[in-house]
mmCIF file of C-alpha atoms in Angstrom:
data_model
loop_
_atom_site.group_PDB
_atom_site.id
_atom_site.type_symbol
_atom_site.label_atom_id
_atom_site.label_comp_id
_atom_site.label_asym_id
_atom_site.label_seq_id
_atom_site.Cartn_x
_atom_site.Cartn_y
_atom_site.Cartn_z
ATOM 1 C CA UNK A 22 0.000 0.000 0.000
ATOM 2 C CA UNK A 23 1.222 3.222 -0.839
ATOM 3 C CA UNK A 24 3.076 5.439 -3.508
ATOM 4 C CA UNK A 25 6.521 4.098 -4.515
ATOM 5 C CA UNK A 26 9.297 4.870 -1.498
ATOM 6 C CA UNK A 27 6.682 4.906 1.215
ATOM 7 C CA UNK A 28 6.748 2.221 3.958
ATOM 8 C CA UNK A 29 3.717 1.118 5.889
ATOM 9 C CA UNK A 30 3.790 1.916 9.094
ATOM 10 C CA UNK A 31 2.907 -1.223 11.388
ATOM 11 C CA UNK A 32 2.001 -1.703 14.739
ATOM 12 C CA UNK A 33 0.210 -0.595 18.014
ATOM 13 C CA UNK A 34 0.437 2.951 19.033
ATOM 14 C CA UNK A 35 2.578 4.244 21.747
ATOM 15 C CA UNK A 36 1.481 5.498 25.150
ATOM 16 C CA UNK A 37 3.209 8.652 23.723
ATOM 17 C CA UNK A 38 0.417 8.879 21.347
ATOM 18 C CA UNK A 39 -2.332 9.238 24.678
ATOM 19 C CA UNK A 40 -2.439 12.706 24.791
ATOM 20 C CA UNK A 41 -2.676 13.833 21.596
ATOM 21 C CA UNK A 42 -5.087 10.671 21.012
ATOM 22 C CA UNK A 43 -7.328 12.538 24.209
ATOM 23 C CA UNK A 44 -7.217 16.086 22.357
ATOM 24 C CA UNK A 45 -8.836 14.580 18.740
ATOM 25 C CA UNK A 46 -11.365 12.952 21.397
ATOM 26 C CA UNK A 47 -12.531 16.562 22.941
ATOM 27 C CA UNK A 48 -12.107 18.140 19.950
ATOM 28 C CA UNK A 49 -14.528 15.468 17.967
ATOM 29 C CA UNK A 50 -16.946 15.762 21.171
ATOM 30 C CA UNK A 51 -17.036 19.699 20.557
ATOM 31 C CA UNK A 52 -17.882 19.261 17.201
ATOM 32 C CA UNK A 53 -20.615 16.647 17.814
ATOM 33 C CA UNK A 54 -21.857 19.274 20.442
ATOM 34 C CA UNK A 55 -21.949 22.224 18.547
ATOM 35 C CA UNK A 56 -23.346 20.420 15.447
ATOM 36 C CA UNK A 57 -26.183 19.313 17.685
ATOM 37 C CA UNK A 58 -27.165 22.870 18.483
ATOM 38 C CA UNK A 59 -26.718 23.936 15.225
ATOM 39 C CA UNK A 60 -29.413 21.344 14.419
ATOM 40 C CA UNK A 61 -31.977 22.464 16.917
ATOM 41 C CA UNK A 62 -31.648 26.239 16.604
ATOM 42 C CA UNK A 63 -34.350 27.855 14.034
ATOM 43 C CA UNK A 64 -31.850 30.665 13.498
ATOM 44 C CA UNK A 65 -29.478 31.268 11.151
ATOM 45 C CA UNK A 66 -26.011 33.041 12.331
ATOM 46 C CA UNK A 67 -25.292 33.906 8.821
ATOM 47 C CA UNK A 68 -26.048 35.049 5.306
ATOM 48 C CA UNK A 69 -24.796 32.123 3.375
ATOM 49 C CA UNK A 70 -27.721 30.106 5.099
ATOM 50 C CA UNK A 71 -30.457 32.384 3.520
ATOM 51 C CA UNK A 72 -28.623 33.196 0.307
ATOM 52 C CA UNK A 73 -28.656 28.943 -0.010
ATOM 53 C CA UNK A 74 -32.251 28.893 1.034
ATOM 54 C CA UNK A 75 -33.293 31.306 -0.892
ATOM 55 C CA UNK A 76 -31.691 29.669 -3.939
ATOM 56 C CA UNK A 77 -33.530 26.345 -3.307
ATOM 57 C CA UNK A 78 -36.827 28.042 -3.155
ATOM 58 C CA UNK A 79 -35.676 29.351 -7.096
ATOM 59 C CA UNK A 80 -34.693 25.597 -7.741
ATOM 60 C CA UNK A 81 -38.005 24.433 -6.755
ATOM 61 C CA UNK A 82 -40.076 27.085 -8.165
ATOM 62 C CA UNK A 83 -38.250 27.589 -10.674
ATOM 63 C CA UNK A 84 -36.582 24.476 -11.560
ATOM 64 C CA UNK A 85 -33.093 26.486 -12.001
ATOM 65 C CA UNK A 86 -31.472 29.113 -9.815
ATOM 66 C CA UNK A 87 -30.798 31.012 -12.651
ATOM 67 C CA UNK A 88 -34.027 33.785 -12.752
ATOM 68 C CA UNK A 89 -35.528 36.759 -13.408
ATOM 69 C CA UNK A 90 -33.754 39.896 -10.730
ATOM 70 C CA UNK A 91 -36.778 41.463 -10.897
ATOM 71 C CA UNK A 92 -38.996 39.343 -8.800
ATOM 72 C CA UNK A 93 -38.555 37.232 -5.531
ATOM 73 C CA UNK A 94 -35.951 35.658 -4.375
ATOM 74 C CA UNK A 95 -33.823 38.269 -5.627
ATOM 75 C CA UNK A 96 -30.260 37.065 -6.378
ATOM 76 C CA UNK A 97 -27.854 35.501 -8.361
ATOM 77 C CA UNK A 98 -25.328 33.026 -7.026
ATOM 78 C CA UNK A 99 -22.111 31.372 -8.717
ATOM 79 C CA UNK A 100 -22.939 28.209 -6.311
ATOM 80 C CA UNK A 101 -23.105 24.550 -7.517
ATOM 81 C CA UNK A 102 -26.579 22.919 -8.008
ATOM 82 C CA UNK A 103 -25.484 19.940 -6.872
ATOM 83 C CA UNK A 104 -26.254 20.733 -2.961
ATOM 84 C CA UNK A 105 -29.230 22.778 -3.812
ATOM 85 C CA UNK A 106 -30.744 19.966 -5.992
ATOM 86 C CA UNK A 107 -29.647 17.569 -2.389
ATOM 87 C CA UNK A 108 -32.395 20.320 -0.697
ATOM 88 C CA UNK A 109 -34.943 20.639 -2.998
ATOM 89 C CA UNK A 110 -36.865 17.529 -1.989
ATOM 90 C CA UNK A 111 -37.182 18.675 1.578
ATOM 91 C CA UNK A 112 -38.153 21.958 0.671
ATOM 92 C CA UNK A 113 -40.998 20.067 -1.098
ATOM 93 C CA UNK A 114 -41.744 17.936 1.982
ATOM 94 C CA UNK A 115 -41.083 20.263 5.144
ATOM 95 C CA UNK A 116 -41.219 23.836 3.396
ATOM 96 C CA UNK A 117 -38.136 26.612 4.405
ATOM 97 C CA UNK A 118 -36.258 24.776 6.965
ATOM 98 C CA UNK A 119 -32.847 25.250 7.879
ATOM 99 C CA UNK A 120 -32.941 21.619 9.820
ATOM 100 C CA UNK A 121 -32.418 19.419 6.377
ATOM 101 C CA UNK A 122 -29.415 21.406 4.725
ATOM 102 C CA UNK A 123 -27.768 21.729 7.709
ATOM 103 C CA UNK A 124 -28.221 18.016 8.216
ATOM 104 C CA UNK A 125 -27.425 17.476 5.017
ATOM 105 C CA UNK A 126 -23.883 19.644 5.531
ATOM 106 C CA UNK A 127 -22.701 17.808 8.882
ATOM 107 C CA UNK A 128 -23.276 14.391 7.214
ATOM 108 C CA UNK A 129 -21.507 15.570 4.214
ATOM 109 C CA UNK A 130 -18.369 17.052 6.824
ATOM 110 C CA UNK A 131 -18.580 13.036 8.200
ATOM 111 C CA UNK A 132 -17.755 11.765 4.772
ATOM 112 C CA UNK A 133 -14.822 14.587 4.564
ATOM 113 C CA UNK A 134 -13.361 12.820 7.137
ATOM 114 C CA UNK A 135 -14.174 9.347 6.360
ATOM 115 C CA UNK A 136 -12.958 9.907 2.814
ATOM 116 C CA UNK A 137 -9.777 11.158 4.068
ATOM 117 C CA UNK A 138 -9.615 8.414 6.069
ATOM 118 C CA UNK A 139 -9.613 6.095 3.623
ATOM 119 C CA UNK A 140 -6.931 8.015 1.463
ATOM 120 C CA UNK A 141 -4.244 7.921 3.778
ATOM 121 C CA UNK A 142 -5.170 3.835 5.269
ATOM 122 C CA UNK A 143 -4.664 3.293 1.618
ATOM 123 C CA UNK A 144 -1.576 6.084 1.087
ATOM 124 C CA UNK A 145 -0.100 4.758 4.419
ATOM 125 C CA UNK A 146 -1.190 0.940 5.831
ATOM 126 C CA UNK A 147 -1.445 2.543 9.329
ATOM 127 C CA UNK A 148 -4.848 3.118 10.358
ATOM 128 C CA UNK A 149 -4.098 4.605 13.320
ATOM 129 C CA UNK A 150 -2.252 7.342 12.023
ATOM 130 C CA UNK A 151 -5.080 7.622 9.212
ATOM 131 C CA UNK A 152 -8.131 7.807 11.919
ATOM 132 C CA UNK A 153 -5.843 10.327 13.712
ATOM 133 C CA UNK A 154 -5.280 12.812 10.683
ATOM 134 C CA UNK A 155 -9.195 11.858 10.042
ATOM 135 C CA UNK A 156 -10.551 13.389 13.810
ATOM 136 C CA UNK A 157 -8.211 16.199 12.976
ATOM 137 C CA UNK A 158 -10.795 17.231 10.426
ATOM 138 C CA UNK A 159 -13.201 18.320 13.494
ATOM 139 C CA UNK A 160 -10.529 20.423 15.123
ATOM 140 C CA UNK A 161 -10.744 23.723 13.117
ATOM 141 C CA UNK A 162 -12.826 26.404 14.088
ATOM 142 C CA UNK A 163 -14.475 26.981 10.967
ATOM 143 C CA UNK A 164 -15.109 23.282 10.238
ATOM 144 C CA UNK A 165 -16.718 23.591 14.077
ATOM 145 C CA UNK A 166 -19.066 26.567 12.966
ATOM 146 C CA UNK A 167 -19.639 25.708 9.338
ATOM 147 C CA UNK A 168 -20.176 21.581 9.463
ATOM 148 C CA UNK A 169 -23.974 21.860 10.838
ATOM 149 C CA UNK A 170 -24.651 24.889 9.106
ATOM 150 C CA UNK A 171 -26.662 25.246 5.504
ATOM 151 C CA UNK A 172 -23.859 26.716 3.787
ATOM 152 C CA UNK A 173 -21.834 25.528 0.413
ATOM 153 C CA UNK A 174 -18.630 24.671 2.190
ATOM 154 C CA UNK A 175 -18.333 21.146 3.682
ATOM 155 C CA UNK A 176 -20.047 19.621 1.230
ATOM 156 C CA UNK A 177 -17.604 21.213 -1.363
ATOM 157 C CA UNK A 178 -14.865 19.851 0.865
ATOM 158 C CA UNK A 179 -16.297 16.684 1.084
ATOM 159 C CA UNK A 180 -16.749 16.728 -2.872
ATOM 160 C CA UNK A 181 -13.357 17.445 -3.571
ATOM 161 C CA UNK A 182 -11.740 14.668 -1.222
ATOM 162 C CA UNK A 183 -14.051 12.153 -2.250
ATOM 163 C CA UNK A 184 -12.374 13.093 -6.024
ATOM 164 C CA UNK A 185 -8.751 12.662 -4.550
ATOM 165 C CA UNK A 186 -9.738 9.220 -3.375
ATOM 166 C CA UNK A 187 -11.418 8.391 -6.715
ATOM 167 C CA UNK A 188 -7.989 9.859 -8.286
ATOM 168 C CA UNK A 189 -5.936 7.809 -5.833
ATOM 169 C CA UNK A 190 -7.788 4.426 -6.578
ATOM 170 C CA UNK A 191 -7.758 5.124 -10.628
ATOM 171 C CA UNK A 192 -4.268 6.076 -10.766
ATOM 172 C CA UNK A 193 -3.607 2.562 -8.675
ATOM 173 C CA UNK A 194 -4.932 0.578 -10.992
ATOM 174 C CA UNK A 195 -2.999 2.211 -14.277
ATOM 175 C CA UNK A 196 -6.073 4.028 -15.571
#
């Protein structure tokens, strides 16, 4: 497993590893926490929220986001459909809620990680070291405020690292 000139590392971890091991545990608890009240609160802390809600309310009236400035919602955005289409359905179900795409966003910051977990177990062989570098995903202050929140961002992230483990596993097999 790996690229050519890298050795898997093998073996248990060290008790040198405890501490650090104890701060990607509170770290990944914080996140979990603050996703969860991201997740219950009705309000929005910022305007990317509305600007995304607003454009799924054009994608499901309108079928594009792509309309007419001179009536409601008015806006244009340079965001990809691909999340807003993800939201359209429960806009059709539950009406304007912020619970689904923020839902939507913290399941899609999961995959981040488990994507990039799965990158460097392959890169690597040492799965410790990969779930390590993994957790470390939830550490960042921005990836603490934006994972649970119905914004563009994570699930961008998550899009692009699922497409450098797709990369990694095509360019494995010689195609």
């Amino acid at each position: 497993a790996g690229g050519p000139g890298v050795k898997p590392l093998r073996g248990r971890p060290s008790l040198a590893l405890l501490a650090p091991a104890a701060l990607l545990a509170f770290t990944s608890w914080h996140f979990l926490g603050r996703a969860f009240l991201f997740l219950r609160s009705p309000f929005s802390p910022d305007f990317g929220e509305g600007q995304v809600m607003a454009l799924i309310q054009r994608m499901q009236l309108d079928g594009t986001f792509f309309g007419d400035v001179q009536r409601y919602p008015m806006l244009l955005s340079n965001y990809p459909p691909v999340f807003l289409l993800l939201n359209v359905p429960g806009f059709q179900l539950f009406g304007p809620s912020l619970f689904q795409p923020r839902l939507l966003s913290l399941l899609a910051t999961l995959a981040l990680s488990g994507f990039l977990f799965a990158l460097l177990r392959r890169r690597t062989g040492n799965a410790w070291m990969a779930g390590g570098f993994a957790l470390l995903v939830f550490a960042p202050w921005f990836v603490q405020t934006w994972a649970a929140t119905g914004r563009i961002d994570m699930p961008a992230q998550m899009l692009t690292m699922a497409g450098l483990y797709a990369f990694d596993r095509l360019g494995a097999r010689g195609g």
